[in-house]
Short mmCIF file of C-alpha atoms in Angstrom, two decimals:
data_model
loop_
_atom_site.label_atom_id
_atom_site.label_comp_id
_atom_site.label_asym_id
_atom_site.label_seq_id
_atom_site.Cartn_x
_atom_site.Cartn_y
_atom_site.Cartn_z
CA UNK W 1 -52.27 23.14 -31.14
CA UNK W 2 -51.55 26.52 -29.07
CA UNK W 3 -48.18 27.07 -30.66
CA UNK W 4 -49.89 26.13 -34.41
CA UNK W 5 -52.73 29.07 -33.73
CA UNK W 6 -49.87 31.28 -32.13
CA UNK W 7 -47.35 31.09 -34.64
CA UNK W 8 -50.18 31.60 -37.76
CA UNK W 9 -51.16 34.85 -36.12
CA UNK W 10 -47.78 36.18 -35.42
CA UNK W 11 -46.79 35.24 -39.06
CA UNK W 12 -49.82 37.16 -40.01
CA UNK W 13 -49.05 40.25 -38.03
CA UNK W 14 -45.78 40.23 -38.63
CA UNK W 15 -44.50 41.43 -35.20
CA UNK W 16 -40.83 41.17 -35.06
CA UNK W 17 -40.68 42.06 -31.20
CA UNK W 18 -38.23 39.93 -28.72
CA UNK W 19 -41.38 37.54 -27.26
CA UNK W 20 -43.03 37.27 -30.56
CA UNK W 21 -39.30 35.84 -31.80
CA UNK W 22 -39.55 33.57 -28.88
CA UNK W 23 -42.44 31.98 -29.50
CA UNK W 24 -41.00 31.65 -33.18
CA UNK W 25 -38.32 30.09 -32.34
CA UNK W 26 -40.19 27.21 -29.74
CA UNK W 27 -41.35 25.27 -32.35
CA UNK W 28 -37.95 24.56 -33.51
CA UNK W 29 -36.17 21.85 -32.06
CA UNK W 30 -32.72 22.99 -31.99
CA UNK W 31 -31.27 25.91 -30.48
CA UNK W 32 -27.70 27.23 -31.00
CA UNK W 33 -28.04 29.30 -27.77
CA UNK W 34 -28.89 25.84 -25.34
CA UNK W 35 -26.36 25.41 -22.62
CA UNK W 36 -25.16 21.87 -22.75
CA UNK W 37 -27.18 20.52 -19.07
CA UNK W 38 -24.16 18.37 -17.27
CA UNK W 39 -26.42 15.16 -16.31
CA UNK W 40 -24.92 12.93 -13.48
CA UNK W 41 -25.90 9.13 -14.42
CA UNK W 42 -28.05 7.83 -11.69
CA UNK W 43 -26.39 4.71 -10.86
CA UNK W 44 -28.64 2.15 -9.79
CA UNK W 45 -27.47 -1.91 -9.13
CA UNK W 46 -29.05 -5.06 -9.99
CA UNK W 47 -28.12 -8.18 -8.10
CA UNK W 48 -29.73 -10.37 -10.67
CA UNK W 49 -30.14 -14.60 -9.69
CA UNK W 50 -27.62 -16.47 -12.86
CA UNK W 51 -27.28 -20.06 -13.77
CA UNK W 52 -27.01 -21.57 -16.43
CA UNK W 53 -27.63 -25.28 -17.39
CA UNK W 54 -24.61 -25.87 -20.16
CA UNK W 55 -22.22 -24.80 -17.22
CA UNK W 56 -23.85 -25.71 -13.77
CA UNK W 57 -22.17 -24.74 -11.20
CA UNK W 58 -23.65 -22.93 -7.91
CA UNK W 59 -26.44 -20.26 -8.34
CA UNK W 60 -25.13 -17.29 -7.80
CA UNK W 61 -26.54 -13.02 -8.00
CA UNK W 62 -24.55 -10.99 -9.88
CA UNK W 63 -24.46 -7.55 -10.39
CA UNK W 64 -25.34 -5.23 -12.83
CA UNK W 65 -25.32 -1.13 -12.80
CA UNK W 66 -27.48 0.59 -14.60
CA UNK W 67 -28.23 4.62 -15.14
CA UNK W 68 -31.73 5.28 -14.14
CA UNK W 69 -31.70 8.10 -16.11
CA UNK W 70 -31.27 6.26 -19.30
CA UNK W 71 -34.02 3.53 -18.89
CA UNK W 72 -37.22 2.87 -18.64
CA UNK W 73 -39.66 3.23 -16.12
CA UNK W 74 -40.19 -0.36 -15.27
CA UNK W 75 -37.68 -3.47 -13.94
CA UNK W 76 -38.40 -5.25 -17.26
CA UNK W 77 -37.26 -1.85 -18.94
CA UNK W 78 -34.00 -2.63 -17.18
CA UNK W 79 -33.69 -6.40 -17.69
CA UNK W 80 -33.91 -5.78 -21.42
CA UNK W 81 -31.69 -3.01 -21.09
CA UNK W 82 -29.11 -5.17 -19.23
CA UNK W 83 -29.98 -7.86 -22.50
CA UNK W 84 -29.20 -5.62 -24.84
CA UNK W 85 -26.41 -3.45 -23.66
CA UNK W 86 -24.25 -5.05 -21.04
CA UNK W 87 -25.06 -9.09 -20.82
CA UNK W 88 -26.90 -10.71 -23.71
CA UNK W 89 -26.79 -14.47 -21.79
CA UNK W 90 -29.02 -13.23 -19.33
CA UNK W 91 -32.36 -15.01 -19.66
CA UNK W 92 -35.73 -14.32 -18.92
CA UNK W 93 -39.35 -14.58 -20.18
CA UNK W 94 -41.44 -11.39 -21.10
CA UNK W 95 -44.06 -10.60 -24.33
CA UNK W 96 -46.14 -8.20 -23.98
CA UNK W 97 -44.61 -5.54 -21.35
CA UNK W 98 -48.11 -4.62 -20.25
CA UNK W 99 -49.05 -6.62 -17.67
CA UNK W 100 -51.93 -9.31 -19.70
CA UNK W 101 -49.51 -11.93 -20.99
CA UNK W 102 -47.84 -12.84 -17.33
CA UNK W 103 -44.20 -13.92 -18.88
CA UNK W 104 -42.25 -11.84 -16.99
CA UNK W 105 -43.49 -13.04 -13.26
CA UNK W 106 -40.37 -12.61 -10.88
CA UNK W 107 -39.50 -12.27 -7.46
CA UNK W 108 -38.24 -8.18 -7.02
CA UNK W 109 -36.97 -7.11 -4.02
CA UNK W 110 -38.39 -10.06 -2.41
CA UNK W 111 -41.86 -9.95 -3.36
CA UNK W 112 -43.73 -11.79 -6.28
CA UNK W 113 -44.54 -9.45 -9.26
CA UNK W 114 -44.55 -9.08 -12.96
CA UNK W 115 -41.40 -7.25 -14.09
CA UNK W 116 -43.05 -5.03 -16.77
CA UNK W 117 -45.89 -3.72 -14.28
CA UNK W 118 -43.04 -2.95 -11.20
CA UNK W 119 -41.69 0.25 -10.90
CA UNK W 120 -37.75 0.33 -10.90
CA UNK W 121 -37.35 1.58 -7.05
CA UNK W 122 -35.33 4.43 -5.85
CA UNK W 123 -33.16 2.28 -2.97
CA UNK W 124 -29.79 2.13 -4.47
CA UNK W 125 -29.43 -1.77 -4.66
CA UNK W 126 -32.27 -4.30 -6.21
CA UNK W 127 -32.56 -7.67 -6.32
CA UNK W 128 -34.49 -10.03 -8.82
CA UNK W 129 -34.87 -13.74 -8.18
CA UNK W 130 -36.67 -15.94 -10.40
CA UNK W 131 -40.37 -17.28 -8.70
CA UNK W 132 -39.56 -18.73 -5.29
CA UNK W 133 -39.39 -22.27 -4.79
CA UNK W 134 -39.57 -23.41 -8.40
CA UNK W 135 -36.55 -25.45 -10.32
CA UNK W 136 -35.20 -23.15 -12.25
CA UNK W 137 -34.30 -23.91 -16.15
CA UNK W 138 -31.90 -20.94 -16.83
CA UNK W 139 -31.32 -17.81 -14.76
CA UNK W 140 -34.59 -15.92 -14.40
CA UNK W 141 -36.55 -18.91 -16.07
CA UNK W 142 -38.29 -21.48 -14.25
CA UNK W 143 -39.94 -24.48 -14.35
CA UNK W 144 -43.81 -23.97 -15.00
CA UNK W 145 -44.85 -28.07 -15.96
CA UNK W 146 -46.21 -28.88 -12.56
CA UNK W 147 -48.28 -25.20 -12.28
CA UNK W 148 -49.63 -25.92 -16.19
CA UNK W 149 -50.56 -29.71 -15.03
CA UNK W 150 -52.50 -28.48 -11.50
CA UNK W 151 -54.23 -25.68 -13.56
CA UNK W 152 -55.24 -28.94 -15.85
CA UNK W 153 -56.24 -31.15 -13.55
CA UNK W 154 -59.66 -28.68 -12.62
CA UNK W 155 -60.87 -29.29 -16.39
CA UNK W 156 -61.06 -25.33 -16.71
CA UNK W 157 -63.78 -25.55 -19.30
CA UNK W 158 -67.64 -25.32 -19.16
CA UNK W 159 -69.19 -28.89 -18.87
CA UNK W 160 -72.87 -29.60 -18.99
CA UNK W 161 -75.05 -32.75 -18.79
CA UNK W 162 -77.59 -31.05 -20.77
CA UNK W 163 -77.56 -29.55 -24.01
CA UNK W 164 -78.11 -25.68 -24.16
CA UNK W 165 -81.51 -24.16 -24.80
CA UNK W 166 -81.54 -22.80 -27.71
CA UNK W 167 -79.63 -25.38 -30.11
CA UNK W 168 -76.44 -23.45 -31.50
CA UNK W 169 -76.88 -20.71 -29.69
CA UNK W 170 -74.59 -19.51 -26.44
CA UNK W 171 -76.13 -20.19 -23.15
CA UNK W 172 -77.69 -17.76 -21.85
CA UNK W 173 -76.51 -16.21 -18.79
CA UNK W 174 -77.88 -13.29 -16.34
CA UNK W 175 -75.97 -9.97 -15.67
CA UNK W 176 -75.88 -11.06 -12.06
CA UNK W 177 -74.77 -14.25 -12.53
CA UNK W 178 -72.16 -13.01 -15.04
CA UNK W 179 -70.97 -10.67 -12.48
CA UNK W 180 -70.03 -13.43 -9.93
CA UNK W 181 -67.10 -14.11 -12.60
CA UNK W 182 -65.79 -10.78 -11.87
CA UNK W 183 -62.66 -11.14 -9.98
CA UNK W 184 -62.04 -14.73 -11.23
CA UNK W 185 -61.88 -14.81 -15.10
CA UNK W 186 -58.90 -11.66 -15.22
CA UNK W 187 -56.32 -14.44 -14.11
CA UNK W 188 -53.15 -14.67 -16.32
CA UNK W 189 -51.56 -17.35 -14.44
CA UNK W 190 -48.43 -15.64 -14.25
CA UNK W 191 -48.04 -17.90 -10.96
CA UNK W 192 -47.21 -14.78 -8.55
CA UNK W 193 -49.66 -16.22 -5.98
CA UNK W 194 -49.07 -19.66 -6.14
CA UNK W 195 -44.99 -19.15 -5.93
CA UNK W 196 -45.86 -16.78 -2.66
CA UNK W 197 -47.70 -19.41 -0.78
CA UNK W 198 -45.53 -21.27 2.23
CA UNK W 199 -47.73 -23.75 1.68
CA UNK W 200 -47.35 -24.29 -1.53
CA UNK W 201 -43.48 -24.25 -1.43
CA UNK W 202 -43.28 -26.79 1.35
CA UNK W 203 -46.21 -29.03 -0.65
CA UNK W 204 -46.01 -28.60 -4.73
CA UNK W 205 -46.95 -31.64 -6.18
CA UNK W 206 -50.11 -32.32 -3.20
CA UNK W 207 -51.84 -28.90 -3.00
CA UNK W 208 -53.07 -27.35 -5.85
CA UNK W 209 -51.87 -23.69 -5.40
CA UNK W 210 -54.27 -20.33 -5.31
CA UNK W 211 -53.73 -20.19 -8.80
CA UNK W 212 -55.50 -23.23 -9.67
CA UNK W 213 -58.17 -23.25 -6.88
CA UNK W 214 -59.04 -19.80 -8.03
CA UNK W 215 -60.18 -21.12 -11.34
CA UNK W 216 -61.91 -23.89 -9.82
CA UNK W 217 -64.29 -21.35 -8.27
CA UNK W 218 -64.39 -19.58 -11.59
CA UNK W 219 -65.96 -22.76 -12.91
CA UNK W 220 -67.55 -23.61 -9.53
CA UNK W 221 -69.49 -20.28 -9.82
CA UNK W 222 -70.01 -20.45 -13.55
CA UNK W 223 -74.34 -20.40 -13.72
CA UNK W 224 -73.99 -22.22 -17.15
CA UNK W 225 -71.62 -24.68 -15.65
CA UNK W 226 -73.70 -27.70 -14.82
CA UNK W 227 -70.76 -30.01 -13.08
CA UNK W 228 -70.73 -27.82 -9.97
CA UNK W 229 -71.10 -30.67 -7.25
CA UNK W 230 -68.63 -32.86 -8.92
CA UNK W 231 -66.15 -30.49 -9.41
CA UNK W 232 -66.46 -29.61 -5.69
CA UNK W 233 -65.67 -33.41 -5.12
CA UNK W 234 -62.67 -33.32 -7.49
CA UNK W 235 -60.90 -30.89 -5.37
CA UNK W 236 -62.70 -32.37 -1.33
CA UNK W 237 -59.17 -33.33 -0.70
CA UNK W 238 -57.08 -33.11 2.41
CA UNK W 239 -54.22 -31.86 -0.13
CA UNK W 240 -55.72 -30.79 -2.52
CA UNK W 241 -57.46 -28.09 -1.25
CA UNK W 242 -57.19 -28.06 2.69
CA UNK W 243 -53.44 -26.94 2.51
CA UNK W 244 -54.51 -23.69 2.36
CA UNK W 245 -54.11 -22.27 5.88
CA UNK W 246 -55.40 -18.61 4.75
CA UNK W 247 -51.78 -17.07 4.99
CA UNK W 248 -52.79 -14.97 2.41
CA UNK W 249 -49.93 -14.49 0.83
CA UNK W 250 -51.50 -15.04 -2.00
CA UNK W 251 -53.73 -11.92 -2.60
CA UNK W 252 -50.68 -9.37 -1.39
CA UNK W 253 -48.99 -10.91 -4.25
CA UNK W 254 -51.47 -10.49 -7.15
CA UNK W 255 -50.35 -8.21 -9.75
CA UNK W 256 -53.65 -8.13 -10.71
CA UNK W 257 -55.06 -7.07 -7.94
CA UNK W 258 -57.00 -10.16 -7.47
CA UNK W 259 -58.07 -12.13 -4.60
CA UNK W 260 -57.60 -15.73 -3.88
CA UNK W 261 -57.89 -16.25 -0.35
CA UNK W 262 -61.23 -15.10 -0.56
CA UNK W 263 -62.00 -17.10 -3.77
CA UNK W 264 -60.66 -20.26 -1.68
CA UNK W 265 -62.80 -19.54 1.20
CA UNK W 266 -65.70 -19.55 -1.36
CA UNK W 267 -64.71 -23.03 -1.91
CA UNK W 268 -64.19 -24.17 1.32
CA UNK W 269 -67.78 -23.04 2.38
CA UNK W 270 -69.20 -24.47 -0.18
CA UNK W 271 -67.77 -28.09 0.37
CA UNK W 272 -69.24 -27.19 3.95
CA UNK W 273 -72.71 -26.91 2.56
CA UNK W 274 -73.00 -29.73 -0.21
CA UNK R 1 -27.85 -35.47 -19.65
CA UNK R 2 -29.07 -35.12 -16.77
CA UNK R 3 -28.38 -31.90 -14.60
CA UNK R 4 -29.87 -31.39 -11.03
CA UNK R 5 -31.81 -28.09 -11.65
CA UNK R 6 -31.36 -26.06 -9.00
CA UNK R 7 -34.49 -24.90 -6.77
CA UNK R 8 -35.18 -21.09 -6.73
CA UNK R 9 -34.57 -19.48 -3.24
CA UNK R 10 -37.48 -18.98 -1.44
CA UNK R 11 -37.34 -18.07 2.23
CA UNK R 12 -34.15 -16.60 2.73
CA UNK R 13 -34.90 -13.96 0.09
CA UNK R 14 -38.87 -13.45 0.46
CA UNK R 15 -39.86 -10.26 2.19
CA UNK R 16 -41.83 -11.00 5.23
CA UNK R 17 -45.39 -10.01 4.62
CA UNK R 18 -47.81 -8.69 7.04
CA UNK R 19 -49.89 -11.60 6.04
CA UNK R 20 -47.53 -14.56 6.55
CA UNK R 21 -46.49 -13.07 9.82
CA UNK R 22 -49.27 -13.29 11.56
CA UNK R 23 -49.72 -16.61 10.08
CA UNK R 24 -46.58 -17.78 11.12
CA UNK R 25 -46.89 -16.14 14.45
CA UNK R 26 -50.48 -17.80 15.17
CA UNK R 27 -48.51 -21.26 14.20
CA UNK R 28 -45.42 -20.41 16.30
CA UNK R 29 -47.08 -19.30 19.62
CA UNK R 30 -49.87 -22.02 19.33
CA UNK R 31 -47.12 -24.46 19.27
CA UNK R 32 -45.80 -22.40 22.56
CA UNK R 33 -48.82 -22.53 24.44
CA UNK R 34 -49.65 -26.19 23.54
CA UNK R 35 -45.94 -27.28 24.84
CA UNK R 36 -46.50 -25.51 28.36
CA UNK R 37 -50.26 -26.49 28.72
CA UNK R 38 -48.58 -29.84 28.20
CA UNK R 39 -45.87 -29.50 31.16
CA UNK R 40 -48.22 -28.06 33.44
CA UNK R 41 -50.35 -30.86 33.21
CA UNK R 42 -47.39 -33.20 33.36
CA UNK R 43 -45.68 -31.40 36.34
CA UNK R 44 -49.47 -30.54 38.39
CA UNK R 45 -51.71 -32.86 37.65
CA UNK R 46 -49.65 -36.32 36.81
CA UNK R 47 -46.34 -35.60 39.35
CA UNK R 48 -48.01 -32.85 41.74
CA UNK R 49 -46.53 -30.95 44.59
CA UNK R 50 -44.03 -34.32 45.64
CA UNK R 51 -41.90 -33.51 42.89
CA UNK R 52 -40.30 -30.23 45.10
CA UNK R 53 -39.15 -33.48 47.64
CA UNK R 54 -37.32 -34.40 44.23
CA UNK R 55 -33.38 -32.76 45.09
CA UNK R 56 -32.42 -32.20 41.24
CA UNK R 57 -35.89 -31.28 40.37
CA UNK R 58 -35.89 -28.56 43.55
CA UNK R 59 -32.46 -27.13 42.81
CA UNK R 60 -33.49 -26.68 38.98
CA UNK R 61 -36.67 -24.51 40.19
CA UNK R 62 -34.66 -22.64 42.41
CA UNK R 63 -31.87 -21.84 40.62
CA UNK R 64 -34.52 -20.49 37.71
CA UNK R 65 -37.14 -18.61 39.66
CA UNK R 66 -35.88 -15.72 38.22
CA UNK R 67 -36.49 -16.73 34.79
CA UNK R 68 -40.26 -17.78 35.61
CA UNK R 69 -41.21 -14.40 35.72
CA UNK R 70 -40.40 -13.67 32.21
CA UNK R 71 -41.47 -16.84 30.84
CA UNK R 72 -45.02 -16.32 32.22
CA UNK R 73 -44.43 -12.92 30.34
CA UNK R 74 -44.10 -14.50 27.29
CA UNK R 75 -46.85 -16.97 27.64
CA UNK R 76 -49.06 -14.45 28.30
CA UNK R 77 -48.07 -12.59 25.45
CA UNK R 78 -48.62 -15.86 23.25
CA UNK R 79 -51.49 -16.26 24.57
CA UNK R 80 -53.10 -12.93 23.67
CA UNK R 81 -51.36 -12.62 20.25
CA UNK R 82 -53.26 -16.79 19.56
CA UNK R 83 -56.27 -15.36 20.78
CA UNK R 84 -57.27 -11.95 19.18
CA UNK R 85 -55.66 -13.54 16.00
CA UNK R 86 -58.29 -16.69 16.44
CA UNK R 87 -60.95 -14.45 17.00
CA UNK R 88 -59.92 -12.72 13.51
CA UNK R 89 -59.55 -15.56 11.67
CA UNK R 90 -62.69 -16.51 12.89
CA UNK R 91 -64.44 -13.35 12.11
CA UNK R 92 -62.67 -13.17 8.24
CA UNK R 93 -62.78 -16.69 7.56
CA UNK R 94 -66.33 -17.32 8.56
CA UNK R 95 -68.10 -14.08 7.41
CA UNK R 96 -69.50 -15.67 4.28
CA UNK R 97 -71.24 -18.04 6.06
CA UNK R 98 -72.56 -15.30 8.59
CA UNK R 99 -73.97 -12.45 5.78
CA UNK R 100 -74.93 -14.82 3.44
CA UNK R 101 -77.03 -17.49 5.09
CA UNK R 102 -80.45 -15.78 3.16
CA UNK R 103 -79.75 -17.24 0.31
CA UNK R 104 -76.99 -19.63 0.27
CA UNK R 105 -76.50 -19.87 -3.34
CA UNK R 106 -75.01 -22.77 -5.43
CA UNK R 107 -75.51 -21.47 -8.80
CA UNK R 108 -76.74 -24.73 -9.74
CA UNK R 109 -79.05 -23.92 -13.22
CA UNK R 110 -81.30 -27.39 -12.06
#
């Protein structure tokens, strides 16, 4: 807007002096006079996880360089980058490269993450590993069945033995009760958490995960919910929900920023109570 | 067809976290302190003081009083690291039941 309201008055003044010519000349894109800038490519390598079903063999990382200089910000700027220019076999899940959709959850440099929300780090090596302790389908994509069943098996949806108050109308809930959802409901299982947890590895099909248990407090907590004590039952299990030894791996993992362990503590003192 | 799909790698390439350390640590160094509280009551209360009349069982205390030194080191170190991280635990885990005993809610709408 500056170089619009500058370039109208020196057009109407009709100064032909060296700055004046200057400021001319900056709205044009090209220059003849630029001196051609001599960019080193900033080399950085990706020891990306490969296998692939039609020719199994043994897992193995391999390597990838990439310029820094000539990608995007993020690792899944890099992945696709890799897709596109250098490796089109290599597989991997992503839609919405900003962080809601939770596709693109992989294990960078060792810790859980989604790859469109992780900065591309400045360490000369990387490496990306699909979600730890899952089977894995094709390189970077993994198994997700068992996750999709234990997030099932909480009945994530509002249940009520009576009907609502006002007949065909939504139930009506308080700001304060409303807010005890905050911190719960902005879940994408994108399975960060639950792939960080030891005890989750070492027990998969038995323990439900961080993932799910955090969504059984969102519906524990739910005012309008009216199954709350039997839903607490569901889950009074030795495995189901007293795996959980608070390593807390879970909430350093979030890419959301959200909390399980405390979520699952929730839980656990309220099976103490009822 | 049926291919054995692989299982992604999880400890060798997981970066330790501050979190599962001390988790792991307050596992490891329980297990520590529960093996030598268990010898010490073997050895003092269930053999007692005859067992230094005991040639092998001499010669093997001898030959490693050096060693003791360091070991109690390390036991004591265990036992410090197990406690101030039981006393945290006990303090993070249990705070909900501490600040919100007023009013316990179960946001039960009967």
């Amino acid at each position: 807007m500056a170089t619009g309201l500058i370039r109208r008055a020196i057009s109407r003044v009709q100064v032909t002096s060296q700055a004046a010519r200057l400021l001319v000349g900056r709205s044009h894109a090209s220059d003849a006079k630029a001196q051609p800038v001599e960019s080193k490519p900033n080399l950085k390598s990706f020891q990306i996880y490969r296998w692939n079903p039609d020719n199994p063999g043994k897992p193995e990382l391999q390597e990838y360089k990439i310029d820094l200089k000539e990608c995007g910000p993020m690792v899944l700027d890099a992945l696709i980058k890799i897709k596109n220019e250098i490796d089109p076999s290599l597989t991997f899940r992503r839609s919405c490269r900003e962080g809601i959709c939770g596709s693109c959850a992989m294990n960078i440099d060792g810790c859980n993450g989604l790859a469109c929300l992780t900065k591309i780090s400045s360490d000369s090596e990387s490496t990306i590993t699909p979600l730890p302790h899952m089977f894995v389908i094709k390189d970077l994509v993994v198994d997700m069945t068992n996750f999709y069943n234990q997030y099932k098996s909480i009945e994530p949806w509002l249940k009520r033995k009576t009907p609502a108050p006002t007949p065909g109308k939504e139930i009506p809930q308080s700001k304060s009760d409303r807010a005890k959802l905050d911190g719960m409901y902005e879940c994408i299982l994108c399975a960060c958490c639950s792939t960080s947890c030891p005890s989750y590895w070492w027990n998969p099909e038995s323990y439900l995960g961080p993932a799910a248990l955090l969504h059984a407090n969102r519906w524990i907590m739910d005012s309008r919910d009216e199954y709350t004590q039997e839903r607490l039952d569901a889950i009074n299990d030795e495995f189901k929900l007293y795996r959980c030894h608070t390593i807390l791996n879970c909430s350093r993992a979030c890419p959301k920023g959200l909390n399980p362990g405390k979520h699952i503590q929730n839980i656990k003192r309220l099976e103490l109570s009822s | 067809m049926n291919i054995l799909r692989p299982l992604s790698p999880h400890l060798p390439i997981y970066k330790p976290q501050l979190t599962s350390t001390f988790s792991i640590s307050h596992r490891i160094s329980g297990a520590f302190l529960a093996t030598i509280v268990f010898f010490f009551y073997l050895l003092c209360l269930k053999i007692g003081l005859i067992c230094f009349t005991y040639e092998n069982f001499y010669q093997f205390f001898f030959y490693s009083s050096k060693l003791i030194l360091i070991s109690v080191e390390i036991t004591a170190l265990a036992l410090s690291y197990h406690l101030y991280n039981g006393v945290r635990h006990l303090l993070t885990d249990f705070s909900g039941f501490f600040f919100r005993k007023k009013k316990i809610e179960m946001t039960v709408q009967n």
